[in-house]
Tab-separated table of C-alpha atoms in Angstrom:
chain	number	residue	atom	x	y	z
A	1	MET	CA	0.000	0.000	0.000
A	2	PRO	CA	1.315	3.492	-0.783
A	3	SER	CA	2.204	5.742	2.130
A	4	PHE	CA	0.189	8.840	3.010
A	5	ARG	CA	2.713	11.060	1.253
A	6	SER	CA	3.183	8.827	-1.788
A	7	ARG	CA	-0.555	8.940	-2.364
A	8	LEU	CA	-0.311	12.717	-2.485
A	9	ILE	CA	2.623	12.609	-4.875
A	10	GLN	CA	0.957	10.223	-7.263
A	11	GLY	CA	-2.057	12.497	-7.547
A	12	LEU	CA	-5.638	11.342	-7.492
A	13	THR	CA	-6.251	7.606	-7.615
A	14	ALA	CA	-9.279	5.832	-8.987
A	15	SER	CA	-10.786	5.752	-5.500
A	16	THR	CA	-11.176	9.528	-5.537
A	17	ALA	CA	-13.223	9.528	-8.726
A	18	VAL	CA	-16.949	9.924	-8.346
A	19	ALA	CA	-19.048	6.908	-9.232
A	20	ALA	CA	-21.286	8.878	-11.580
A	21	LEU	CA	-18.642	8.678	-14.294
A	22	ALA	CA	-17.793	5.028	-13.772
A	23	SER	CA	-18.987	3.976	-17.187
A	24	GLY	CA	-16.721	6.508	-18.861
A	25	LEU	CA	-13.569	5.955	-16.841
A	26	ALA	CA	-12.334	2.695	-18.338
A	27	ALA	CA	-9.024	3.794	-19.826
A	28	CYS	CA	-7.194	2.311	-22.765
A	29	GLY	CA	-3.622	2.335	-23.990
A	30	GLY	CA	-2.245	3.740	-27.210
A	31	ASP	CA	-2.302	7.205	-28.705
A	32	SER	CA	-5.133	9.687	-28.639
A	33	SER	CA	-4.449	13.089	-30.112
A	34	ALA	CA	-8.234	13.510	-30.168
A	35	SER	CA	-10.466	15.886	-32.027
A	36	THR	CA	-9.701	18.533	-29.378
A	37	SER	CA	-6.651	19.694	-31.329
A	38	SER	CA	-6.614	18.224	-34.791
A	39	ALA	CA	-3.264	19.534	-35.953
A	40	ALA	CA	-0.405	21.787	-35.044
A	41	GLY	CA	-1.073	25.358	-36.080
A	42	SER	CA	-4.827	24.841	-36.488
A	43	GLY	CA	-5.393	27.840	-34.233
A	44	VAL	CA	-8.108	26.336	-32.007
A	45	VAL	CA	-7.934	23.932	-29.074
A	46	THR	CA	-11.197	22.727	-27.568
A	47	VAL	CA	-11.039	22.100	-23.832
A	48	GLY	CA	-13.678	20.199	-21.898
A	49	ALA	CA	-14.726	18.151	-24.931
A	50	LEU	CA	-16.429	14.787	-24.380
A	51	SER	CA	-16.331	15.450	-20.627
A	52	ASN	CA	-19.637	13.850	-19.590
A	53	GLY	CA	-20.646	17.124	-17.967
A	54	ALA	CA	-17.429	17.545	-15.986
A	55	ALA	CA	-16.498	20.747	-17.831
A	56	VAL	CA	-17.878	23.567	-19.929
A	57	GLN	CA	-16.684	22.874	-23.475
A	58	THR	CA	-14.695	25.911	-24.622
A	59	ASP	CA	-12.886	26.729	-27.862
A	60	LEU	CA	-9.608	28.563	-27.267
A	61	LYS	CA	-7.668	30.365	-29.970
A	62	VAL	CA	-4.040	29.245	-29.721
A	63	SER	CA	-1.527	29.646	-32.522
A	64	GLU	CA	2.089	28.624	-32.798
A	65	VAL	CA	4.602	31.068	-31.340
A	66	ALA	CA	7.621	30.895	-33.628
A	67	SER	CA	10.093	32.115	-31.021
A	68	LEU	CA	9.039	29.353	-28.636
A	69	HIS	CA	9.107	26.709	-31.361
A	70	ALA	CA	12.708	27.775	-31.974
A	71	GLU	CA	13.569	26.835	-28.365
A	72	LEU	CA	12.685	23.166	-28.914
A	73	PRO	CA	15.381	20.509	-29.108
A	74	PRO	CA	16.074	19.930	-32.837
A	75	ALA	CA	14.874	16.312	-32.772
A	76	VAL	CA	11.487	17.312	-31.316
A	77	ALA	CA	11.062	20.231	-33.705
A	78	LYS	CA	11.890	18.011	-36.698
A	79	ARG	CA	9.450	15.316	-35.567
A	80	GLY	CA	6.662	17.892	-35.287
A	81	LYS	CA	4.912	16.060	-32.468
A	82	LEU	CA	4.772	16.403	-28.710
A	83	VAL	CA	4.253	13.023	-27.064
A	84	ILE	CA	2.226	13.719	-23.914
A	85	GLY	CA	2.196	11.071	-21.197
A	86	ILE	CA	-0.891	10.416	-19.073
A	87	GLY	CA	-0.867	7.900	-16.205
A	88	ALA	CA	-4.587	7.111	-16.195
A	89	LEU	CA	-4.662	3.325	-16.537
A	90	PRO	CA	-6.558	1.295	-15.489
A	91	THR	CA	-9.555	3.444	-14.538
A	92	GLY	CA	-8.747	7.127	-14.923
A	93	SER	CA	-9.702	9.859	-12.501
A	94	ALA	CA	-12.307	12.515	-13.242
A	95	PRO	CA	-11.806	15.358	-13.828
A	96	LEU	CA	-8.060	14.945	-14.322
A	97	ASN	CA	-7.746	12.246	-16.953
A	98	TYR	CA	-10.281	9.714	-18.193
A	99	ILE	CA	-11.960	8.292	-21.263
A	100	GLY	CA	-14.510	10.664	-22.742
A	101	SER	CA	-18.099	10.162	-23.756
A	102	ASP	CA	-17.055	8.699	-27.130
A	103	GLN	CA	-15.479	5.808	-25.165
A	104	LYS	CA	-12.076	6.282	-26.808
A	105	THR	CA	-10.683	9.812	-26.443
A	106	ILE	CA	-8.573	10.692	-23.426
A	107	THR	CA	-10.104	13.830	-21.945
A	108	GLY	CA	-9.689	15.766	-18.719
A	109	VAL	CA	-7.846	18.667	-17.142
A	110	GLU	CA	-4.381	17.254	-17.818
A	111	PRO	CA	-4.546	16.124	-21.466
A	112	ASP	CA	-6.346	19.356	-22.337
A	113	PHE	CA	-3.471	21.401	-20.966
A	114	GLY	CA	-0.908	19.252	-22.743
A	115	ARG	CA	-2.725	19.979	-26.015
A	116	LEU	CA	-2.671	23.712	-25.295
A	117	VAL	CA	1.083	23.659	-24.667
A	118	ALA	CA	1.659	21.653	-27.851
A	119	ALA	CA	-0.318	24.218	-29.860
A	120	VAL	CA	1.817	27.103	-28.591
A	121	LEU	CA	4.971	25.172	-29.504
A	122	GLY	CA	3.648	24.402	-32.984
A	123	LEU	CA	3.575	20.656	-32.386
A	124	LYS	CA	0.898	18.045	-32.976
A	125	PRO	CA	-0.176	16.592	-29.597
A	126	VAL	CA	-0.006	12.831	-29.289
A	127	VAL	CA	-1.561	11.773	-25.977
A	128	THR	CA	-0.474	8.374	-24.678
A	129	ASN	CA	-2.109	6.574	-21.773
A	130	ALA	CA	-0.257	4.267	-19.392
A	131	THR	CA	-0.218	3.093	-15.803
A	132	TRP	CA	1.317	5.486	-13.301
A	133	ASP	CA	4.626	3.586	-13.186
A	134	ASN	CA	4.844	3.163	-16.954
A	135	LEU	CA	4.265	6.889	-17.442
A	136	PHE	CA	7.698	7.469	-15.900
A	137	VAL	CA	9.221	4.537	-17.788
A	138	GLY	CA	8.115	6.286	-20.985
A	139	ILE	CA	9.752	9.545	-19.928
A	140	ASP	CA	12.930	7.716	-18.887
A	141	SER	CA	13.177	5.927	-22.238
A	142	GLY	CA	12.525	9.053	-24.288
A	143	LYS	CA	9.353	7.614	-25.840
A	144	THR	CA	7.331	10.225	-23.923
A	145	ASP	CA	8.367	13.862	-24.172
A	146	VAL	CA	6.455	15.290	-21.231
A	147	GLY	CA	4.119	14.059	-18.526
A	148	PHE	CA	0.918	15.986	-17.835
A	149	SER	CA	-0.693	13.768	-15.230
A	150	ASN	CA	-1.195	15.578	-11.907
A	151	ILE	CA	2.479	14.993	-11.075
A	152	THR	CA	3.597	16.676	-7.865
A	153	ASP	CA	6.917	18.530	-7.878
A	154	THR	CA	9.215	16.775	-5.381
A	155	GLU	CA	12.887	17.080	-4.523
A	156	GLU	CA	13.302	13.307	-4.901
A	157	ARG	CA	11.960	13.378	-8.444
A	158	LYS	CA	14.281	16.232	-9.390
A	159	LYS	CA	17.131	13.709	-9.381
A	160	LYS	CA	15.737	12.333	-12.649
A	161	TYR	CA	13.283	14.911	-13.994
A	162	ASP	CA	12.829	18.600	-14.734
A	163	PHE	CA	9.596	20.375	-13.780
A	164	ALA	CA	7.570	23.271	-15.166
A	165	SER	CA	4.829	24.125	-12.675
A	166	TYR	CA	1.297	24.929	-13.840
A	167	ARG	CA	-1.212	24.233	-11.034
A	168	GLN	CA	-1.415	24.351	-7.284
A	169	ASP	CA	-1.673	20.946	-5.596
A	170	ASN	CA	-4.610	21.476	-3.247
A	171	LEU	CA	-7.013	19.698	-0.943
A	172	ALA	CA	-10.419	21.194	-0.156
A	173	PHE	CA	-13.525	21.052	2.022
A	174	GLU	CA	-16.902	20.354	0.431
A	175	VAL	CA	-20.103	21.399	2.221
A	176	LEU	CA	-23.755	21.762	1.328
A	177	GLY	CA	-24.538	24.967	-0.524
A	178	SER	CA	-26.860	25.960	2.311
A	179	ASN	CA	-23.988	25.787	4.817
A	180	ALA	CA	-22.284	29.171	5.314
A	181	TRP	CA	-19.212	27.680	7.054
A	182	ASN	CA	-15.782	28.281	5.509
A	183	PHE	CA	-12.398	26.831	6.389
A	184	ASP	CA	-10.537	30.109	5.685
A	185	GLY	CA	-7.176	28.344	5.904
A	186	ASN	CA	-7.438	27.980	9.688
A	187	TYR	CA	-7.772	24.583	11.356
A	188	LEU	CA	-9.294	26.278	14.422
A	189	ASN	CA	-12.460	26.726	12.360
A	190	LEU	CA	-12.904	22.943	12.452
A	191	ALA	CA	-13.673	22.945	16.182
A	192	GLY	CA	-17.008	21.283	16.825
A	193	LYS	CA	-17.307	19.982	13.261
A	194	THR	CA	-17.777	16.469	11.911
A	195	VAL	CA	-15.673	15.862	8.802
A	196	ALA	CA	-15.432	12.827	6.521
A	197	VAL	CA	-12.129	11.826	4.945
A	198	GLY	CA	-10.737	8.878	2.987
A	199	ALA	CA	-8.758	6.369	5.031
A	200	GLY	CA	-5.051	6.064	4.252
A	201	THR	CA	-4.868	9.337	2.342
A	202	ASN	CA	-2.675	12.395	2.761
A	203	GLN	CA	-5.736	14.435	3.670
A	204	GLU	CA	-6.515	12.006	6.507
A	205	LYS	CA	-2.995	12.505	7.861
A	206	ILE	CA	-3.435	16.290	7.840
A	207	LEU	CA	-6.939	16.135	9.349
A	208	LEU	CA	-5.810	13.861	12.198
A	209	GLU	CA	-2.945	16.245	12.965
A	210	TRP	CA	-5.486	19.070	13.286
A	211	GLN	CA	-7.697	16.869	15.456
A	212	THR	CA	-4.765	16.298	17.822
A	213	LYS	CA	-4.015	20.031	18.011
A	214	LEU	CA	-7.644	20.864	18.740
A	215	LYS	CA	-7.890	18.166	21.397
A	216	ALA	CA	-4.867	19.689	23.169
A	217	GLN	CA	-6.858	22.929	23.343
A	218	GLY	CA	-9.931	21.200	24.762
A	219	LYS	CA	-11.786	21.345	21.442
A	220	ASN	CA	-13.383	18.535	19.475
A	221	LEU	CA	-13.152	17.528	15.808
A	222	THR	CA	-15.009	14.356	14.854
A	223	VAL	CA	-13.540	12.405	11.926
A	224	LYS	CA	-15.791	10.021	10.004
A	225	TYR	CA	-14.994	7.321	7.436
A	226	TYR	CA	-17.221	5.881	4.716
A	227	PRO	CA	-16.526	2.998	2.315
A	228	ASP	CA	-16.921	5.075	-0.861
A	229	ASN	CA	-17.767	8.508	-2.227
A	230	ASN	CA	-21.447	7.684	-2.687
A	231	SER	CA	-21.784	6.895	1.017
A	232	THR	CA	-19.877	10.052	1.916
A	233	TYR	CA	-22.130	12.267	-0.154
A	234	LEU	CA	-25.275	10.607	1.164
A	235	ALA	CA	-24.033	11.409	4.684
A	236	LEU	CA	-23.332	15.001	3.673
A	237	SER	CA	-26.769	15.392	2.113
A	238	ALA	CA	-28.423	13.925	5.210
A	239	GLY	CA	-26.551	16.256	7.577
A	240	LYS	CA	-24.621	13.449	9.271
A	241	ILE	CA	-21.368	15.251	8.523
A	242	ASP	CA	-20.566	18.936	8.155
A	243	ALA	CA	-17.930	18.583	5.452
A	244	PHE	CA	-15.877	16.246	3.301
A	245	PHE	CA	-12.104	16.808	3.082
A	246	GLY	CA	-10.645	15.545	-0.174
A	247	PRO	CA	-8.615	16.394	-3.292
A	248	ASN	CA	-9.617	19.776	-4.690
A	249	PRO	CA	-10.082	18.568	-8.313
A	250	SER	CA	-12.446	15.747	-7.363
A	251	ILE	CA	-14.451	18.156	-5.200
A	252	ALA	CA	-14.570	20.684	-8.054
A	253	TYR	CA	-15.920	17.901	-10.255
A	254	HIS	CA	-18.586	16.848	-7.769
A	255	VAL	CA	-19.723	20.441	-7.209
A	256	ILE	CA	-20.420	20.684	-10.947
A	257	GLN	CA	-22.273	17.360	-10.948
A	258	ASP	CA	-24.460	18.435	-8.018
A	259	ALA	CA	-25.105	22.005	-9.179
A	260	LYS	CA	-28.603	21.346	-10.528
A	261	THR	CA	-29.756	18.911	-7.841
A	262	THR	CA	-31.977	19.683	-4.857
A	263	ASN	CA	-28.921	19.549	-2.568
A	264	PRO	CA	-26.067	21.360	-4.343
A	265	THR	CA	-22.655	21.523	-2.706
A	266	ARG	CA	-19.832	24.059	-2.774
A	267	ASN	CA	-16.129	24.368	-2.068
A	268	ALA	CA	-15.630	25.815	1.434
A	269	GLY	CA	-11.897	26.400	1.252
A	270	LYS	CA	-8.640	24.872	0.098
A	271	PHE	CA	-5.374	23.792	1.756
A	272	SER	CA	-2.005	22.919	0.222
A	273	GLY	CA	-1.547	19.198	-0.274
A	274	ALA	CA	2.058	19.649	0.872
A	275	GLY	CA	0.996	21.042	4.247
A	276	ALA	CA	1.136	24.433	5.909
A	277	SER	CA	4.803	25.170	5.195
A	278	LEU	CA	4.823	24.683	1.417
A	279	GLN	CA	2.400	25.247	-1.446
A	280	GLY	CA	2.350	21.977	-3.358
A	281	LEU	CA	2.688	22.328	-7.119
A	282	ILE	CA	1.624	20.192	-10.063
A	283	ALA	CA	4.149	20.302	-12.891
A	284	ALA	CA	4.851	19.221	-16.445
A	285	THR	CA	7.555	16.581	-16.170
A	286	THR	CA	10.402	16.009	-18.643
A	287	LYS	CA	13.514	13.860	-18.597
A	288	LYS	CA	16.286	15.745	-16.836
A	289	ASP	CA	18.432	17.833	-19.179
A	290	SER	CA	16.360	16.859	-22.230
A	291	GLY	CA	16.139	20.492	-23.252
A	292	LEU	CA	12.327	20.493	-23.149
A	293	VAL	CA	11.557	22.055	-19.789
A	294	LYS	CA	12.320	25.661	-20.804
A	295	PRO	CA	10.147	25.737	-23.946
A	296	VAL	CA	7.358	24.006	-22.013
A	297	ALA	CA	7.570	26.544	-19.165
A	298	ASP	CA	7.706	29.432	-21.653
A	299	ALA	CA	4.646	28.037	-23.444
A	300	ILE	CA	2.777	27.828	-20.142
A	301	ASN	CA	3.685	31.422	-19.331
A	302	TYR	CA	2.490	32.487	-22.781
A	303	LEU	CA	-0.876	30.829	-22.056
A	304	ILE	CA	-1.030	32.551	-18.649
A	305	LYS	CA	-0.210	35.964	-20.108
A	306	ASN	CA	-2.671	35.682	-22.988
A	307	GLY	CA	-5.645	34.391	-21.022
A	308	GLN	CA	-6.089	30.848	-22.362
A	309	TYR	CA	-4.739	29.422	-19.105
A	310	ALA	CA	-7.454	31.070	-16.998
A	311	LYS	CA	-10.153	29.954	-19.434
A	312	TRP	CA	-8.866	26.353	-19.333
A	313	LEU	CA	-9.034	26.277	-15.520
A	314	ALA	CA	-12.461	27.927	-15.497
A	315	ALA	CA	-13.799	25.345	-17.958
A	316	TRP	CA	-12.920	22.613	-15.442
A	317	ASN	CA	-13.994	24.618	-12.338
A	318	LEU	CA	-10.401	24.731	-11.082
A	319	SER	CA	-9.696	28.468	-11.025
A	320	ASN	CA	-8.701	28.114	-7.358
A	321	GLU	CA	-5.583	26.170	-8.415
A	322	ALA	CA	-4.144	28.909	-10.660
A	323	VAL	CA	-0.488	29.913	-10.447
A	324	SER	CA	0.761	33.361	-11.495
A	325	THR	CA	3.742	31.970	-13.394
A	326	SER	CA	5.300	28.687	-14.443
A	327	GLU	CA	8.575	28.075	-12.637
A	328	ILE	CA	11.311	25.697	-13.699
A	329	ASN	CA	12.171	23.303	-10.865
A	330	PRO	CA	10.620	25.356	-8.030
A	331	PRO	CA	10.972	24.145	-4.407
A	332	GLY	CA	9.244	20.779	-4.181
A	333	LEU	CA	8.082	18.364	-1.546
A	334	PRO	CA	11.158	17.663	0.634
A	335	ILE	CA	12.825	14.273	0.357
A	336	THR	CA	12.216	13.655	4.070
A	337	ASN	CA	8.446	13.962	3.500
A	338	SER	CA	8.154	12.080	0.209
């Protein structure tokens, strides 16, 4: 079984996906450049396509930037393709990476962003799906140019890989829309609350640490466990718990799914998945010294500056994970905590 911290580093697992998309999550191997970006230089990338209601489908105008294309390693520029690695096998994880409503195209937050970066660099995106471990094998072997798969920036990984950050790595609290409570980044606001969390997860570790701190102050935080997300959300709807503490992307997804129901939910506040002392970051991942990390980071910063980045996050209800700039190899999760 993975450790608390390794679960964080690997990103969302299948267990965090909401059951409503189960029929669309069966992932497959092979390439999927998809209809979301038909060719390099086409000028339009569609994000949120085939999402089964997880996103607002949005067409974004993105053309090749010649100066950034010129930064590419010669072999990649000559090939004209950017091989994007996704670690979504066997089941995928909505809204990050999963099989779309056509039952064949890899869709989600991560492949969409890989396609945007490829468009800026003037390359045709080729999205490949693998298991988590084989994603890194592909990068190591050079068969995969860059991983876009909710990969957390860590100091341990920097021994083998270069990073270009593009999203905050956050956890969040989900409450009923009728509940005015907010976390506000302060664990003291959890006093007297009953919160559900997944067993064996990084968020459980953090929540139990807060419970211990509150207990030392004579305050109570009740932690509840349920066998699956359906049971958790039934408990939330019935008022048996005040909040659910889980990965921010999966909560963003569920908020969208519940928006038109009789019991809508909302995000009541986020917290860094790396803990209080460090903002965790999700990053594009390339083989160390491959020469790709700078053009990828520059492409991300172009998308940030020109507004496509914000529209991509908004389409997937993840605006609360925006970064102001893409950094190359920023401080990552310390080796002692990984």
